[in-house]
Short mmCIF file of C-alpha atoms in Angstrom, two decimals:
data_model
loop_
_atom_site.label_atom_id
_atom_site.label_comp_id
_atom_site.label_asym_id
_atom_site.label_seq_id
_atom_site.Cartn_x
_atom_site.Cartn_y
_atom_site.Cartn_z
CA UNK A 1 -9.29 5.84 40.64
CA UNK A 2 -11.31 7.76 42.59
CA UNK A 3 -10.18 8.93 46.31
CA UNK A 4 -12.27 9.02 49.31
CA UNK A 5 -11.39 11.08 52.67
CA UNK A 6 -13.13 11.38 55.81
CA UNK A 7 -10.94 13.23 57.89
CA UNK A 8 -13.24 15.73 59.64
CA UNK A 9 -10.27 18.87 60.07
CA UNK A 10 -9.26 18.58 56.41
CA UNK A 11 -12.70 18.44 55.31
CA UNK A 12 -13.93 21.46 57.24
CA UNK A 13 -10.41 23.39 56.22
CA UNK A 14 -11.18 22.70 53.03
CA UNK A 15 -15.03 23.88 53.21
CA UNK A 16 -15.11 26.49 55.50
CA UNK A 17 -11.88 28.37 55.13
CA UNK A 18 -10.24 27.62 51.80
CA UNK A 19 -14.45 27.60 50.98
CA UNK A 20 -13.68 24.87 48.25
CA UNK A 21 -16.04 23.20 46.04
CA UNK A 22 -17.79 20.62 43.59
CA UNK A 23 -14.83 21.28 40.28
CA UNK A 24 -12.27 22.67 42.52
CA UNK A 25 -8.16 20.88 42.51
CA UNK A 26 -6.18 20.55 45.46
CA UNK A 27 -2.73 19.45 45.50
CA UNK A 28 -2.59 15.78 47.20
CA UNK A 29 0.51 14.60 48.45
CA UNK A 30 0.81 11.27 50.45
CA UNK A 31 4.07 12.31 52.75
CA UNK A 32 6.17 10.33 50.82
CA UNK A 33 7.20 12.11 47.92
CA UNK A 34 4.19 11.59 46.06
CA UNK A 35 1.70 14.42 44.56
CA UNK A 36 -1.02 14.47 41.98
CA UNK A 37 -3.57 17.46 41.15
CA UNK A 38 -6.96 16.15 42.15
CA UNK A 39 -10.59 17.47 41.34
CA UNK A 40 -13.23 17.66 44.13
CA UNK A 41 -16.17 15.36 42.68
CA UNK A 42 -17.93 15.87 45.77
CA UNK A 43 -17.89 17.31 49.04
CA UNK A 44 -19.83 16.65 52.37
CA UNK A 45 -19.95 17.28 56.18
CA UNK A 46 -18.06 13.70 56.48
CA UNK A 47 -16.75 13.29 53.03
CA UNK A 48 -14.19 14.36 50.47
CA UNK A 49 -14.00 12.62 47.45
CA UNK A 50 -11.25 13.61 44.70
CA UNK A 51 -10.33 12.37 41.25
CA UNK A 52 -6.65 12.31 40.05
CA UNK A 53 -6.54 14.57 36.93
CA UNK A 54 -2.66 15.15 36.18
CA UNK A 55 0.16 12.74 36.66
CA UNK A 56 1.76 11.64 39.98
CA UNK A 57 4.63 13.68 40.27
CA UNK A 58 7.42 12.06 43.03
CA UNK A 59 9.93 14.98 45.32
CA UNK A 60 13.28 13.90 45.25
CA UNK A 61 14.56 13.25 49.17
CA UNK A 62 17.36 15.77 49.84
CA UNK A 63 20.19 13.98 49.25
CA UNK A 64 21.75 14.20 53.45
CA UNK A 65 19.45 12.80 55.93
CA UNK A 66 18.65 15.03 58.71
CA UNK A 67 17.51 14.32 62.04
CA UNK A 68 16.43 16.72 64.95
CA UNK A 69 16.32 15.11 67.96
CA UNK A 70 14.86 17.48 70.81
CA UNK A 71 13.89 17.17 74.54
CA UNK A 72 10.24 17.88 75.48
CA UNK A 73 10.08 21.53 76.83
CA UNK A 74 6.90 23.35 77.96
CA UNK A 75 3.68 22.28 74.98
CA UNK A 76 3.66 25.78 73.07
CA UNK A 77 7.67 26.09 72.73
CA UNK A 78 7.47 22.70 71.64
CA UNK A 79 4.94 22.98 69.20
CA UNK A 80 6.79 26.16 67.59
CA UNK A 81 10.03 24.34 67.15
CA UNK A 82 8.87 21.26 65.73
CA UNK A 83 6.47 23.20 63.27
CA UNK A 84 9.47 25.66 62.45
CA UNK A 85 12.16 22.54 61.75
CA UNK A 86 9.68 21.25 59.73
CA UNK A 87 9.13 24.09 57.60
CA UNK A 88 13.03 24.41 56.87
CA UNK A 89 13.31 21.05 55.97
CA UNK A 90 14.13 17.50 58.16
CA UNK A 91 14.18 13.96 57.40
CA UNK A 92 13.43 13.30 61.22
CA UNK A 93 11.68 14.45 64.24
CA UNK A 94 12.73 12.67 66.90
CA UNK A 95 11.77 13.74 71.16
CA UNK A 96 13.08 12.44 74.23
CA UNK A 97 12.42 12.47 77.79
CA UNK A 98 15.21 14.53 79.24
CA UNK A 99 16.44 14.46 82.92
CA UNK A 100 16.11 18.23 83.43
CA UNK A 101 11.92 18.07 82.09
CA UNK A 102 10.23 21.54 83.05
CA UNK A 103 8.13 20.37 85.60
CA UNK A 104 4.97 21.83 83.55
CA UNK A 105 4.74 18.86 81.73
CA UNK A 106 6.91 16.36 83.86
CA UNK A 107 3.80 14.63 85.09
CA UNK A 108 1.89 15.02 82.04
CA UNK A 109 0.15 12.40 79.24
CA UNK A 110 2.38 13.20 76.62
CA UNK A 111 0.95 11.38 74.37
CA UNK A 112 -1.84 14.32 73.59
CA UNK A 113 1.25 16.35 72.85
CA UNK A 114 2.83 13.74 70.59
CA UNK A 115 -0.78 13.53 68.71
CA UNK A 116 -0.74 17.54 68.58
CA UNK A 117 3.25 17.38 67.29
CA UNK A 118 2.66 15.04 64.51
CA UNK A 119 -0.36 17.25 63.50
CA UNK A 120 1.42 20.37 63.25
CA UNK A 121 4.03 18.18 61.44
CA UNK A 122 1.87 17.46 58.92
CA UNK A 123 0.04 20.74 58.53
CA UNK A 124 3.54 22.63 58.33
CA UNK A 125 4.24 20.05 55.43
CA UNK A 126 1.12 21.59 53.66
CA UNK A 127 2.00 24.51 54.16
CA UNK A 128 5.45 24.53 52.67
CA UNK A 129 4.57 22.57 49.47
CA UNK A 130 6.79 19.32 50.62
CA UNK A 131 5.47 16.28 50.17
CA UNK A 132 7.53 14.21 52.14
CA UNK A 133 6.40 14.19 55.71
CA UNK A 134 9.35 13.91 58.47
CA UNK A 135 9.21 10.78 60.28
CA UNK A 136 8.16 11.08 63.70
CA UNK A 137 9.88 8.97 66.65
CA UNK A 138 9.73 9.31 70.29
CA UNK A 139 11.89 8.44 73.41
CA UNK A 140 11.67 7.46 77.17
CA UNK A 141 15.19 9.08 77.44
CA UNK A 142 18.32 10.42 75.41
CA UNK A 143 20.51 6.86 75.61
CA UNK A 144 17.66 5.00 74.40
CA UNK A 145 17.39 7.89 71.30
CA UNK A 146 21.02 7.85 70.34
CA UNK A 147 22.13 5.68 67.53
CA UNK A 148 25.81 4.12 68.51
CA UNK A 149 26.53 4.53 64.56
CA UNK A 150 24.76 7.98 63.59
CA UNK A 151 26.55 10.89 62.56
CA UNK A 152 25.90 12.62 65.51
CA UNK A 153 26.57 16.40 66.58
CA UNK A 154 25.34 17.81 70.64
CA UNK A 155 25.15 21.38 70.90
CA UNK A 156 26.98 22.31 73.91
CA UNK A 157 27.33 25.89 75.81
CA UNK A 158 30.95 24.74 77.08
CA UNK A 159 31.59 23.47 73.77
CA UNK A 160 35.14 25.06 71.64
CA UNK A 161 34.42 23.99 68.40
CA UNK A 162 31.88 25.59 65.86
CA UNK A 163 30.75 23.89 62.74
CA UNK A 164 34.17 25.13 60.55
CA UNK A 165 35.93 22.11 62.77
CA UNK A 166 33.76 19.11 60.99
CA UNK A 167 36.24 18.30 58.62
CA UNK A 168 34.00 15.21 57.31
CA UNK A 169 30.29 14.48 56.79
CA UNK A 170 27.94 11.51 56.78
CA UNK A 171 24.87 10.87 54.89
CA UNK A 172 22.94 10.38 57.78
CA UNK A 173 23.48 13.30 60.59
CA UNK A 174 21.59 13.43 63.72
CA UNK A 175 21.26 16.72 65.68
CA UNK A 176 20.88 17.48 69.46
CA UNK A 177 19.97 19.82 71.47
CA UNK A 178 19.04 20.08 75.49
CA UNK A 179 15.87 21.44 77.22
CA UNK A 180 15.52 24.51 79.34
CA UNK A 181 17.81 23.41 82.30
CA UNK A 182 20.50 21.82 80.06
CA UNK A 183 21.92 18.36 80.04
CA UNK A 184 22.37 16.57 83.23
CA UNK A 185 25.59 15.32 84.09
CA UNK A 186 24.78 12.10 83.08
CA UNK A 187 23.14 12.88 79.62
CA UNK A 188 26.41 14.87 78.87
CA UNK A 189 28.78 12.16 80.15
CA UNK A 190 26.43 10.21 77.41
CA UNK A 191 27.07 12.70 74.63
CA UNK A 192 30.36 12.67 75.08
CA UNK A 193 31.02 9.19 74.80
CA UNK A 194 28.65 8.21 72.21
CA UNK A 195 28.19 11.39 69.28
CA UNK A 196 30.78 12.50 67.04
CA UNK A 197 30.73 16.38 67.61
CA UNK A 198 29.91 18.80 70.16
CA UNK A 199 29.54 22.38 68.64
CA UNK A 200 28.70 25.86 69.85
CA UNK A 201 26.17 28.01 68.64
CA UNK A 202 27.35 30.96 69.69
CA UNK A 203 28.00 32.54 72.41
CA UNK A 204 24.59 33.99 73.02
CA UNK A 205 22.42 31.71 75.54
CA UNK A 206 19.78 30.07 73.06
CA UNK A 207 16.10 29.27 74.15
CA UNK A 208 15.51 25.49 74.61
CA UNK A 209 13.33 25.77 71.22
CA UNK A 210 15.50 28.61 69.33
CA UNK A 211 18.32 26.06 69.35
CA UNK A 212 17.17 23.15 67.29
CA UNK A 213 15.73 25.51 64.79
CA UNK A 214 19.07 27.33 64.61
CA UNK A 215 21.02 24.09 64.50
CA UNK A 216 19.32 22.74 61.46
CA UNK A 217 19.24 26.31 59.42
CA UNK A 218 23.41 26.50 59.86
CA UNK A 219 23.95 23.13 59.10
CA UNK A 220 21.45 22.89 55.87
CA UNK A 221 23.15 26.58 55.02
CA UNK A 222 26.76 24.96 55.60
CA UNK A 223 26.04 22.10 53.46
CA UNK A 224 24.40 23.94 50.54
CA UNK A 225 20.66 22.48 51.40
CA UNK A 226 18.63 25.97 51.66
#
């Protein structure tokens, strides 16, 4: 069966700066494991259509489930961590509304950043050859975001413990990390009650968006994932 697409951006990537045409494959993937090489039978100003010409290949899920949950920090750090986790590899993208928000966006619609997150998301997914696209979930705060069961590790500046001290690990793990001001006091009393771990990173002072990106590269390293 033949596929049609109208999405304007992919169209005019596809035209204009991969300068694609009539006979040319593309690798489609449908961000959930799914990927077939397709021939363009035809392309417009509005419309893509492509026709399947290999079989549907399916991307095994890695075999942990990883979640990064992050804070919203100021739109540009933002959009750098969340394309950068993506690129290593994440089962989940998950952002809260922390107590400490920079003012810069504190008063901002952030659903235009959401929109522009899940878009980089997507592209970073195209650009690293995965075909299964990270879910995407949002929060009003960090209690309504953490999972009372999850497998879940805080990364802490007063924290003792480093990763060599989880002695166990779950299928499902669920990372966290703070925004440019740090927890509040409430949000860490939080932590502390309801997630399994909290871990140092070091004793270097990481940037609000270096942290989840170094979070997810030790833990994938530590469990054999990259």
């Amino acid at each position: 069966d033949k596929i049609s697409i109208d999405n304007k951006s992919k169209i005019n990537h596809l035209r204009k700066v991969l300068r694609l045409s009539e006979g040319s494959q593309v690798d489609v993937f449908d961000g959930k494991g799914n990927s077939s090489i397709c021939k363009i039978v035809s392309i417009e100003k509005k419309e893509i259509v492509l026709e399947p010409i290999g079989d549907t290949e399916f991307q095994q899920p890695e075999r942990i489930n990883l979640q990064v949950l992050m804070p919203y920090i100021k739109k540009e750090n933002l959009f750098f961590a969340v394309q950068k986790v993506t690129e290593i590899g994440v089962s989940n993208i998950s952002l809260f509304r922390p107590d400490n928000i920079d003012q810069s966006i504190k008063k901002k619609d952030l659903s235009k950043i959401n929109e522009k997150a899940l878009s980089i998301i997507i592209h970073a997914c195209e650009q690293n050859g995965s075909n299964i696209v990270p879910d995407f979930q949002i929060y009003e705060d960090l209690s309504s975001a953490i999972e009372h069961d999850s497998f879940s590790i805080f990364f802490d500046l007063d924290a003792a413990n480093d990763f060599q001290s989880i002695k166990t690990i779950k299928d499902n793990i669920s990372l966290i990390t703070g925004p440019e001001s740090g927890f509040s006091k409430r949000e860490k009393e939080l932590l502390n009650a309801m997630t399994s771990h909290n871990i140092s990173l070091g004793k270097n002072i990481l940037r609000a968006e270096t942290a989840p990106i170094t979070a997810l590269s030790v833990i994938k390293s530590n469990l054999g994932l990259l």
